[in-house]
Amino acid sequence: MAAPPDPQDQLLPLAGPGSQWFGDRGEGEDEAVTPKGAKPAPQAGEPGRGLGAGAGEAAPRELGSGPARPPPVAMETASTAIDLLYWRDIKQTGIVFGSFLLLLFSLTQFSVVSVVAYLALAALSATISFRIYKSVLQAVQKTDEGHPFKAYLELEISLSQEQIQKYTDCLQLYVNNMLKELRRLFLVQDLVDSLKFAVLMWLLTYVGALFNGLTLLLMAVVSLFTLPVVYVKHQAQIDQYLGLVRTHINAVVAKIQAKIPGAKRHAE
């Protein structure tokens, strides 16, 4: 089989009778003559051999050639959540964690309507008191500083169409993935995964009998803000025990697959 021609032989024809080097012709001269049998060199902006709109630009990617990437807002949100859970900014994480705990503890003692009303009253009490204090201070000192919250009142807080579209795309991505996964589990696309999901739901019935939703949510928030840090500090020991548990679970699942007809995974 003959070796493929060198791309340089096509882009820059060899100098010889009846041919010229590409780019060496003067103004008004004819274009370089391509040797017989050679294909003309693709120009910038023409399709061919990976050349795109110009030199150095990659060829445009075809639609549907790969899996859809998550929108940028999803990656930004995930990065911010990781920073909070790993306490990379102690002050910011402490404020968020404390606010969640205060809200959840309040909901365990009062109804949602009462909690919202008390929070609104607390915020209004603080702003009204500060407004009256600044007004009295301006009257005594005979100054004209204006409204104390003027800078915040002039801030633009409306969402633009682009921002709404970004968050809508992010929400659509997560909802579609969740619906596809639930369809796969409930319609038993994979018997093993559906059995695991059934066991999980069965265990949750006992958990629901012991704890209510708010208690579970409170435990989940505390776990989210503590377990990642503990795992980072004791990663080697935790990985060792998790490996033992995973091995035991895999052995049990293998036994179940051997006893239940049709429970073996299909080769992908």
One Martini backbone bead per residue (centre of mass of N, CA, C, O) as a GRO file, in nm:
protein
  268
    1MET     BB    1   0.096   0.035   0.023
    2ALA     BB    2   0.077   0.353  -0.012
    3ALA     BB    3   0.179   0.634   0.101
    4PRO     BB    4   0.073   0.908   0.223
    5PRO     BB    5   0.058   1.218   0.154
    6ASP     BB    6   0.201   1.510   0.209
    7PRO     BB    7   0.060   1.801   0.308
    8GLN     BB    8   0.290   1.990   0.201
    9ASP     BB    9   0.255   1.901  -0.105
   10GLN     BB   10  -0.028   2.055  -0.118
   11LEU     BB   11   0.027   2.343  -0.003
   12LEU     BB   12   0.340   2.324  -0.134
   13PRO     BB   13   0.452   2.326  -0.423
   14LEU     BB   14   0.686   2.234  -0.619
   15ALA     BB   15   0.943   2.353  -0.776
   16GLY     BB   16   0.896   2.416  -1.133
   17PRO     BB   17   0.774   2.348  -1.414
   18GLY     BB   18   0.477   2.525  -1.406
   19SER     BB   19   0.560   2.635  -1.113
   20GLN     BB   20   0.491   2.774  -0.780
   21TRP     BB   21   0.520   2.932  -0.502
   22PHE     BB   22   0.330   2.996  -0.249
   23GLY     BB   23   0.325   3.357  -0.245
   24ASP     BB   24   0.543   3.445  -0.499
   25ARG     BB   25   0.354   3.604  -0.650
   26GLY     BB   26   0.260   3.862  -0.820
   27GLU     BB   27   0.096   4.117  -0.930
   28GLY     BB   28  -0.117   3.979  -1.183
   29GLU     BB   29  -0.057   3.697  -1.159
   30ASP     BB   30  -0.088   3.387  -1.178
   31GLU     BB   31  -0.158   3.112  -1.044
   32ALA     BB   32  -0.054   2.838  -0.924
   33VAL     BB   33   0.051   2.542  -1.051
   34THR     BB   34  -0.072   2.233  -1.035
   35PRO     BB   35   0.017   1.939  -1.022
   36LYS     BB   36  -0.035   1.649  -1.158
   37GLY     BB   37  -0.276   1.493  -0.934
   38ALA     BB   38  -0.309   1.730  -0.750
   39LYS     BB   39  -0.459   1.886  -0.498
   40PRO     BB   40  -0.592   2.154  -0.401
   41ALA     BB   41  -0.550   2.391  -0.177
   42PRO     BB   42  -0.691   2.484   0.102
   43GLN     BB   43  -0.849   2.755   0.205
   44ALA     BB   44  -0.933   2.998   0.393
   45GLY     BB   45  -1.269   2.909   0.487
   46GLU     BB   46  -1.245   2.622   0.383
   47PRO     BB   47  -1.324   2.311   0.355
   48GLY     BB   48  -1.071   2.094   0.475
   49ARG     BB   49  -0.855   1.927   0.661
   50GLY     BB   50  -0.955   2.094   0.932
   51LEU     BB   51  -1.035   2.359   0.812
   52GLY     BB   52  -1.173   2.654   0.887
   53ALA     BB   53  -1.221   2.991   0.901
   54GLY     BB   54  -0.909   2.966   0.976
   55ALA     BB   55  -0.608   2.987   1.076
   56GLY     BB   56  -0.593   2.790   1.375
   57GLU     BB   57  -0.877   2.678   1.350
   58ALA     BB   58  -1.113   2.482   1.445
   59ALA     BB   59  -1.333   2.265   1.377
   60PRO     BB   60  -1.652   2.233   1.386
   61ARG     BB   61  -1.880   2.096   1.588
   62GLU     BB   62  -2.095   1.860   1.581
   63LEU     BB   63  -2.404   1.779   1.628
   64GLY     BB   64  -2.417   1.512   1.854
   65SER     BB   65  -2.103   1.408   1.908
   66GLY     BB   66  -2.183   1.440   2.219
   67PRO     BB   67  -2.224   1.499   2.529
   68ALA     BB   68  -2.389   1.697   2.730
   69ARG     BB   69  -2.312   1.983   2.881
   70PRO     BB   70  -2.316   2.157   3.144
   71PRO     BB   71  -2.392   2.438   3.254
   72PRO     BB   72  -2.212   2.690   3.398
   73VAL     BB   73  -2.397   2.731   3.650
   74ALA     BB   74  -2.355   2.444   3.763
   75MET     BB   75  -2.047   2.462   3.812
   76GLU     BB   76  -2.055   2.710   3.996
   77THR     BB   77  -2.239   2.589   4.214
   78ALA     BB   78  -2.058   2.346   4.284
   79SER     BB   79  -1.810   2.510   4.370
   80THR     BB   80  -1.947   2.666   4.601
   81ALA     BB   81  -2.040   2.418   4.766
   82ILE     BB   82  -1.758   2.300   4.818
   83ASP     BB   83  -1.645   2.543   4.972
   84LEU     BB   84  -1.851   2.519   5.204
   85LEU     BB   85  -1.814   2.214   5.295
   86TYR     BB   86  -1.479   2.265   5.334
   87TRP     BB   87  -1.414   2.535   5.481
   88ARG     BB   88  -1.251   2.768   5.312
   89ASP     BB   89  -1.463   2.977   5.444
   90ILE     BB   90  -1.538   3.018   5.761
   91LYS     BB   91  -1.729   3.258   5.770
   92GLN     BB   92  -1.928   3.179   5.546
   93THR     BB   93  -1.997   2.894   5.649
   94GLY     BB   94  -2.098   2.980   5.929
   95ILE     BB   95  -2.338   3.148   5.831
   96VAL     BB   96  -2.485   2.927   5.672
   97PHE     BB   97  -2.500   2.709   5.893
   98GLY     BB   98  -2.641   2.883   6.111
   99SER     BB   99  -2.893   2.953   5.945
  100PHE     BB  100  -2.995   2.666   5.903
  101LEU     BB  101  -3.018   2.586   6.201
  102LEU     BB  102  -3.212   2.810   6.291
  103LEU     BB  103  -3.440   2.741   6.096
  104LEU     BB  104  -3.483   2.441   6.178
  105PHE     BB  105  -3.533   2.488   6.482
  106SER     BB  106  -3.779   2.671   6.436
  107LEU     BB  107  -3.952   2.455   6.279
  108THR     BB  108  -3.968   2.254   6.530
  109GLN     BB  109  -4.142   2.477   6.711
  110PHE     BB  110  -4.273   2.602   6.454
  111SER     BB  111  -4.433   2.724   6.209
  112VAL     BB  112  -4.393   2.853   5.903
  113VAL     BB  113  -4.558   3.111   5.947
  114SER     BB  114  -4.419   3.198   6.210
  115VAL     BB  115  -4.130   3.216   6.108
  116VAL     BB  116  -4.176   3.424   5.886
  117ALA     BB  117  -4.300   3.644   6.068
  118TYR     BB  118  -4.059   3.675   6.268
  119LEU     BB  119  -3.845   3.747   6.058
  120ALA     BB  120  -3.986   4.000   5.951
  121LEU     BB  121  -4.002   4.152   6.223
  122ALA     BB  122  -3.698   4.160   6.278
  123ALA     BB  123  -3.616   4.315   6.025
  124LEU     BB  124  -3.804   4.563   6.066
  125SER     BB  125  -3.696   4.650   6.342
  126ALA     BB  126  -3.408   4.714   6.248
  127THR     BB  127  -3.469   4.919   6.015
  128ILE     BB  128  -3.650   5.120   6.168
  129SER     BB  129  -3.452   5.189   6.396
  130PHE     BB  130  -3.225   5.295   6.210
  131ARG     BB  131  -3.391   5.514   6.069
  132ILE     BB  132  -3.462   5.680   6.324
  133TYR     BB  133  -3.173   5.727   6.424
  134LYS     BB  134  -3.070   5.882   6.170
  135SER     BB  135  -3.282   6.109   6.181
  136VAL     BB  136  -3.209   6.220   6.462
  137LEU     BB  137  -2.908   6.271   6.402
  138GLN     BB  138  -2.958   6.476   6.171
  139ALA     BB  139  -3.122   6.680   6.341
  140VAL     BB  140  -2.902   6.741   6.554
  141GLN     BB  141  -2.655   6.790   6.335
  142LYS     BB  142  -2.756   6.921   6.071
  143THR     BB  143  -2.783   6.707   5.839
  144ASP     BB  144  -2.764   6.575   5.478
  145GLU     BB  145  -2.757   6.233   5.410
  146GLY     BB  146  -3.014   6.089   5.399
  147HIS     BB  147  -3.079   5.783   5.324
  148PRO     BB  148  -2.940   5.499   5.470
  149PHE     BB  149  -3.060   5.304   5.212
  150LYS     BB  150  -2.981   5.419   4.927
  151ALA     BB  151  -2.775   5.217   4.807
  152TYR     BB  152  -2.979   4.971   4.818
  153LEU     BB  153  -3.217   5.103   4.654
  154GLU     BB  154  -3.025   5.137   4.382
  155LEU     BB  155  -3.013   4.854   4.338
  156GLU     BB  156  -3.001   4.589   4.111
  157ILE     BB  157  -3.244   4.299   4.138
  158SER     BB  158  -3.303   4.215   3.866
  159LEU     BB  159  -3.360   3.974   3.633
  160SER     BB  160  -3.237   3.862   3.358
  161GLN     BB  161  -3.281   3.678   3.078
  162GLU     BB  162  -3.008   3.525   3.097
  163GLN     BB  163  -3.034   3.427   3.392
  164ILE     BB  164  -3.297   3.271   3.359
  165GLN     BB  165  -3.190   3.080   3.139
  166LYS     BB  166  -2.962   2.948   3.303
  167TYR     BB  167  -3.141   2.835   3.539
  168THR     BB  168  -3.332   2.676   3.356
  169ASP     BB  169  -3.123   2.486   3.232
  170CYS     BB  170  -3.031   2.361   3.498
  171LEU     BB  171  -3.307   2.252   3.589
  172GLN     BB  172  -3.360   2.080   3.337
  173LEU     BB  173  -3.125   1.886   3.370
  174TYR     BB  174  -3.205   1.762   3.648
  175VAL     BB  175  -3.494   1.672   3.580
  176ASN     BB  176  -3.430   1.484   3.343
  177ASN     BB  177  -3.240   1.292   3.497
  178MET     BB  178  -3.446   1.206   3.713
  179LEU     BB  179  -3.664   1.092   3.524
  180LYS     BB  180  -3.485   0.875   3.389
  181GLU     BB  181  -3.409   0.723   3.650
  182LEU     BB  182  -3.697   0.653   3.744
  183ARG     BB  183  -3.779   0.499   3.493
  184ARG     BB  184  -3.553   0.282   3.515
  185LEU     BB  185  -3.644   0.173   3.797
  186PHE     BB  186  -3.963   0.123   3.764
  187LEU     BB  187  -3.914  -0.041   3.472
  188VAL     BB  188  -3.676  -0.242   3.491
  189GLN     BB  189  -3.400  -0.228   3.329
  190ASP     BB  190  -3.252  -0.305   3.608
  191LEU     BB  191  -3.288  -0.537   3.846
  192VAL     BB  192  -3.072  -0.461   4.054
  193ASP     BB  193  -3.137  -0.159   4.085
  194SER     BB  194  -3.435  -0.200   4.167
  195LEU     BB  195  -3.374  -0.364   4.422
  196LYS     BB  196  -3.211  -0.147   4.566
  197PHE     BB  197  -3.438   0.063   4.571
  198ALA     BB  198  -3.636  -0.109   4.735
  199VAL     BB  199  -3.457  -0.136   4.987
  200LEU     BB  200  -3.435   0.166   5.043
  201MET     BB  201  -3.742   0.216   5.083
  202TRP     BB  202  -3.773   0.016   5.315
  203LEU     BB  203  -3.579   0.162   5.510
  204LEU     BB  204  -3.734   0.439   5.506
  205THR     BB  205  -3.979   0.343   5.668
  206TYR     BB  206  -3.820   0.325   5.938
  207VAL     BB  207  -3.711   0.611   5.944
  208GLY     BB  208  -3.996   0.752   5.934
  209ALA     BB  209  -4.086   0.627   6.215
  210LEU     BB  210  -3.853   0.787   6.385
  211PHE     BB  211  -3.859   1.034   6.181
  212ASN     BB  212  -3.893   1.336   6.066
  213GLY     BB  213  -3.831   1.559   5.821
  214LEU     BB  214  -3.676   1.775   5.992
  215THR     BB  215  -3.476   1.586   6.127
  216LEU     BB  216  -3.349   1.482   5.867
  217LEU     BB  217  -3.263   1.761   5.761
  218LEU     BB  218  -3.080   1.830   6.001
  219MET     BB  219  -2.889   1.585   5.967
  220ALA     BB  220  -2.803   1.652   5.675
  221VAL     BB  221  -2.672   1.927   5.729
  222VAL     BB  222  -2.464   1.833   5.937
  223SER     BB  223  -2.329   1.625   5.749
  224LEU     BB  224  -2.242   1.817   5.516
  225PHE     BB  225  -2.055   2.001   5.729
  226THR     BB  226  -1.870   1.736   5.843
  227LEU     BB  227  -1.790   1.485   5.665
  228PRO     BB  228  -1.583   1.607   5.462
  229VAL     BB  229  -1.372   1.687   5.679
  230VAL     BB  230  -1.334   1.404   5.802
  231TYR     BB  231  -1.243   1.264   5.541
  232VAL     BB  232  -0.986   1.431   5.489
  233LYS     BB  233  -0.842   1.352   5.765
  234HIS     BB  234  -0.952   1.019   5.728
  235GLN     BB  235  -0.915   0.869   5.444
  236ALA     BB  236  -0.766   0.598   5.480
  237GLN     BB  237  -0.952   0.460   5.690
  238ILE     BB  238  -1.221   0.494   5.538
  239ASP     BB  239  -1.141   0.343   5.278
  240GLN     BB  240  -1.093   0.072   5.412
  241TYR     BB  241  -1.383   0.025   5.526
  242LEU     BB  242  -1.533   0.070   5.258
  243GLY     BB  243  -1.403  -0.170   5.113
  244LEU     BB  244  -1.521  -0.391   5.297
  245VAL     BB  245  -1.818  -0.322   5.252
  246ARG     BB  246  -1.817  -0.349   4.942
  247THR     BB  247  -1.734  -0.646   4.934
  248HIS     BB  248  -1.974  -0.757   5.092
  249ILE     BB  249  -2.197  -0.650   4.905
  250ASN     BB  250  -2.100  -0.791   4.645
  251ALA     BB  251  -2.136  -1.077   4.755
  252VAL     BB  252  -2.441  -1.060   4.806
  253VAL     BB  253  -2.524  -0.981   4.518
  254ALA     BB  254  -2.408  -1.234   4.381
  255LYS     BB  255  -2.595  -1.435   4.525
  256ILE     BB  256  -2.860  -1.316   4.421
  257GLN     BB  257  -2.798  -1.346   4.118
  258ALA     BB  258  -2.770  -1.662   4.131
  259LYS     BB  259  -3.083  -1.711   4.237
  260ILE     BB  260  -3.197  -1.502   4.034
  261PRO     BB  261  -3.361  -1.481   3.758
  262GLY     BB  262  -3.235  -1.219   3.559
  263ALA     BB  263  -3.014  -1.055   3.758
  264LYS     BB  264  -2.815  -1.021   3.552
  265ARG     BB  265  -2.612  -0.835   3.386
  266HIS     BB  266  -2.582  -0.672   3.106
  267ALA     BB  267  -2.392  -0.631   2.848
  268GLU     BB  268  -2.253  -0.325   2.721
   0.00000   0.00000   0.00000
